[in-house]
C-alpha positions as MATLAB code, in Angstrom:
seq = 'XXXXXXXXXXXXXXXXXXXXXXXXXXXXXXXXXXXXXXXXXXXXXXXXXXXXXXXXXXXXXXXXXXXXXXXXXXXXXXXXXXXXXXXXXXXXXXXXXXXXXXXXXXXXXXXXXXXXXXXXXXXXXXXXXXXXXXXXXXXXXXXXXXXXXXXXXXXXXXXXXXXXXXXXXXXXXXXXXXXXXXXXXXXX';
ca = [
      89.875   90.787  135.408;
      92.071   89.763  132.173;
      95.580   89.148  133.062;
      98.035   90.292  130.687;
     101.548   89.197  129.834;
     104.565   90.551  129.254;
     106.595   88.111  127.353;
     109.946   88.245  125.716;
     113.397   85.923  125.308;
     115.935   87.335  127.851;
     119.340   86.257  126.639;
     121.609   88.671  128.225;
     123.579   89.747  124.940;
     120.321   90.332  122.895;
     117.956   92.016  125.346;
     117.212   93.244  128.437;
     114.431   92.787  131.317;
     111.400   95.098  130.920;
     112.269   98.441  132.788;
     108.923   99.140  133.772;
     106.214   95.900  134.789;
     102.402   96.874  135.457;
     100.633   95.409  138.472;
      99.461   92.045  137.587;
     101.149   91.253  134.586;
     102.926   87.938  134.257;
     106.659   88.210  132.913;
     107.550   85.101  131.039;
     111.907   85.315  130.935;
     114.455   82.900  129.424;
     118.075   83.019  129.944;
     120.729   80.672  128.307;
     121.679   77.650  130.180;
     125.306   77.714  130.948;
     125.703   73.694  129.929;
     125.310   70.566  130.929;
     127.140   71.340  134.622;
     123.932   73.544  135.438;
     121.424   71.546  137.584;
     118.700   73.996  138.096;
     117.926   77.717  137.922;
     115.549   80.082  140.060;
     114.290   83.865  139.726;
     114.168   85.824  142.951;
     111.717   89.157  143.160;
     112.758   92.026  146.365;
     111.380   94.897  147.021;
     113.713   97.365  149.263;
     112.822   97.576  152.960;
     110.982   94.483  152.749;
     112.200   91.390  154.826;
     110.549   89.047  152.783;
     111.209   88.245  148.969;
     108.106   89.568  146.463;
     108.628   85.764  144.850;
     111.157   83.075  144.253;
     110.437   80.985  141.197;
     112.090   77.678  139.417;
     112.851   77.589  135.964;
     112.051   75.072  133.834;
     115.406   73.858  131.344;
     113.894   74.004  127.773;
     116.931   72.408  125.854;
     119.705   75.336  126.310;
     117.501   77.436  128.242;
     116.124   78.128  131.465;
     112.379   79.063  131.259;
     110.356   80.971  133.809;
     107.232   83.022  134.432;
     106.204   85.049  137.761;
     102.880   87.003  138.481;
     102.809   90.083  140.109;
      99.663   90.058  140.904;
      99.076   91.587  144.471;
     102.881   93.125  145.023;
     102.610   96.081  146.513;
     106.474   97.543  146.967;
     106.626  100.703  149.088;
     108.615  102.876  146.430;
     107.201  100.546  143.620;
     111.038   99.412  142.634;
     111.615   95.577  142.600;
     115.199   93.851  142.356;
     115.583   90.795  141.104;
     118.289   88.291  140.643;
     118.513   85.119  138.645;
     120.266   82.112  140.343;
     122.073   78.922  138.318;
     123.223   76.169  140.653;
     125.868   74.011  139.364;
     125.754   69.871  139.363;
     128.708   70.456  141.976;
     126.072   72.589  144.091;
     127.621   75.781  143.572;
     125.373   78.539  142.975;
     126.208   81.430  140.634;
     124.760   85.094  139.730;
     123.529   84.768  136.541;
     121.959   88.334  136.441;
     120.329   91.251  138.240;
     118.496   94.475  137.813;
     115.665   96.324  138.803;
     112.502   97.480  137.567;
     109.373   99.743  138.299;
     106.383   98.387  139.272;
     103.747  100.337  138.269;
      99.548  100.250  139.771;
      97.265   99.074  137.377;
      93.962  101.386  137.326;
      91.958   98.041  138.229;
      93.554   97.357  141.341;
      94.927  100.623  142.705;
      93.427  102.834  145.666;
      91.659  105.978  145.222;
      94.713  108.211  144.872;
      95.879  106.264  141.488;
      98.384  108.218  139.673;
     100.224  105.833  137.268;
     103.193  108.020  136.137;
     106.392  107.985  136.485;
     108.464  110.458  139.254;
     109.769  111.894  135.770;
     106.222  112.445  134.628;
     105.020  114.107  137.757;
     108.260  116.049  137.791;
     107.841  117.773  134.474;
     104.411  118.148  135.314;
     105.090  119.950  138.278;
     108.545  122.129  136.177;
     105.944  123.057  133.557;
     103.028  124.212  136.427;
     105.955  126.424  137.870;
     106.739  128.223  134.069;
     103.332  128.644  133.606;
     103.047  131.151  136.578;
     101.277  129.243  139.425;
     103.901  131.091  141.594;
     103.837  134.784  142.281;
     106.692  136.094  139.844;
     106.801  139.286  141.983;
     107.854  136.802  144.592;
     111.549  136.118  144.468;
     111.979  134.889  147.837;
     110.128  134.826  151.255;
     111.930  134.745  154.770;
     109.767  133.879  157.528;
     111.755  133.972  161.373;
     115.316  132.168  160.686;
     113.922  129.795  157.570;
     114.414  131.222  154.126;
     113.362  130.150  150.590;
     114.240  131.068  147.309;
     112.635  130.075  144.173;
     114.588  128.480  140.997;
     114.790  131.061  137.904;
     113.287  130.486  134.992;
     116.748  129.378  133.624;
     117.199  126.967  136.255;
     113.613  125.633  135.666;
     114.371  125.253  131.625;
     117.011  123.273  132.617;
     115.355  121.245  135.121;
     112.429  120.288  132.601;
     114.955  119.425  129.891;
     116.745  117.067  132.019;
     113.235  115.014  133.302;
     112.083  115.592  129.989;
     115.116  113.304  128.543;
     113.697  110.760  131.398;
     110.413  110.840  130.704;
     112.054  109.861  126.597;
     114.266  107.125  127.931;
     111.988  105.965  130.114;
     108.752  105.668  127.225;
     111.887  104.424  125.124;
     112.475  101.437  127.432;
     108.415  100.436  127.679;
     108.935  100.595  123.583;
     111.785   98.185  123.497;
     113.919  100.547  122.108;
     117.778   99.855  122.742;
     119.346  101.731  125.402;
     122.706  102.817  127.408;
     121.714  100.847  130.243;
     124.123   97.728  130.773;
     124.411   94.681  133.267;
     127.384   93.659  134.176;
     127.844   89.911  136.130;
];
């Protein structure tokens, strides 16, 4: 299998870290060094729920910059979000948070199981909002009541609305795989 890479220069005030990583890709990162004072630098991967960190990897100082790489080959996060931070320790020994954010892992079609389904919740959620308009649902239906439980269905109003709101996420989020700038920010 070919092993791609996602590569880019990660200096905090030009761009940000990818929003969205496939399974098995290598992410190549650099952040500026802050000086002379900083002794080394380290990148650690965590998936929530897990007690164990996804990866913790060195950087390598390239004149004003630390340099690192990671593979994600065989991470397998239960809701396919990963956190990571970036650590600087100082020639004192103090260590300081450089950065942090998140990012979606997605399955590549080579590795994943048989119920592969590589889009995003916003993608299955329009898919599911547009199902609903089409008519899937009885229309005569507007609500059942079975013993004490009761359910109501969303109008089609409420559903327009719905699908233009995950439709804007399904935008941002195909945005952010583009590159294109966006309103998210990290703050230290």
């Amino acid at each position: 299998m070919r092993k791609t890479t996602k590569s880019m220069e990660y200096i905090r005030t030009d761009s940000t870290f990818p929003q969205r990583v496939i399974g098995g890709e290598t992410i190549e990162c650099a952040i500026a060094c802050t000086g002379d004072c900083a002794a080394s630098c380290e990148a650690v991967f965590r998936a929530v729920g897990m007690t164990d960190v996804l990866a913790r990897v060195p950087a390598v100082r390239t004149e004003n910059a630390w340099k690192f790489a990671v593979s994600t080959s065989g991470w397998a996060p239960a809701n396919n979000l990963v956190f990571w931070e970036i650590w600087e320790r100082l020639s004192g020994g103090y260590m300081t948070l450089r950065e942090r954010g998140s990012f979606t892992l997605t399955l590549s079609a080579g590795t994943a199981g048989a119920a592969f389904d590589p889009r995003s919740v916003a993608e299955k959620t329009v898919a599911m909002l547009e199902k609903a308009l089409s008519g899937s649902a009885d229309p005569t239906v507007k609500s059942y009541q079975i013993n004490n439980r009761r359910i109501d269905r969303y109008s089609a109003t409420e559903l327009l609305d719905l699908l233009q709101y995950w439709r804007k996420r399904v935008a941002t989020e195909k945005a952010a795989e583009r590159g294109a700038p966006q309103d998210v920010k990290f703050f230290l």
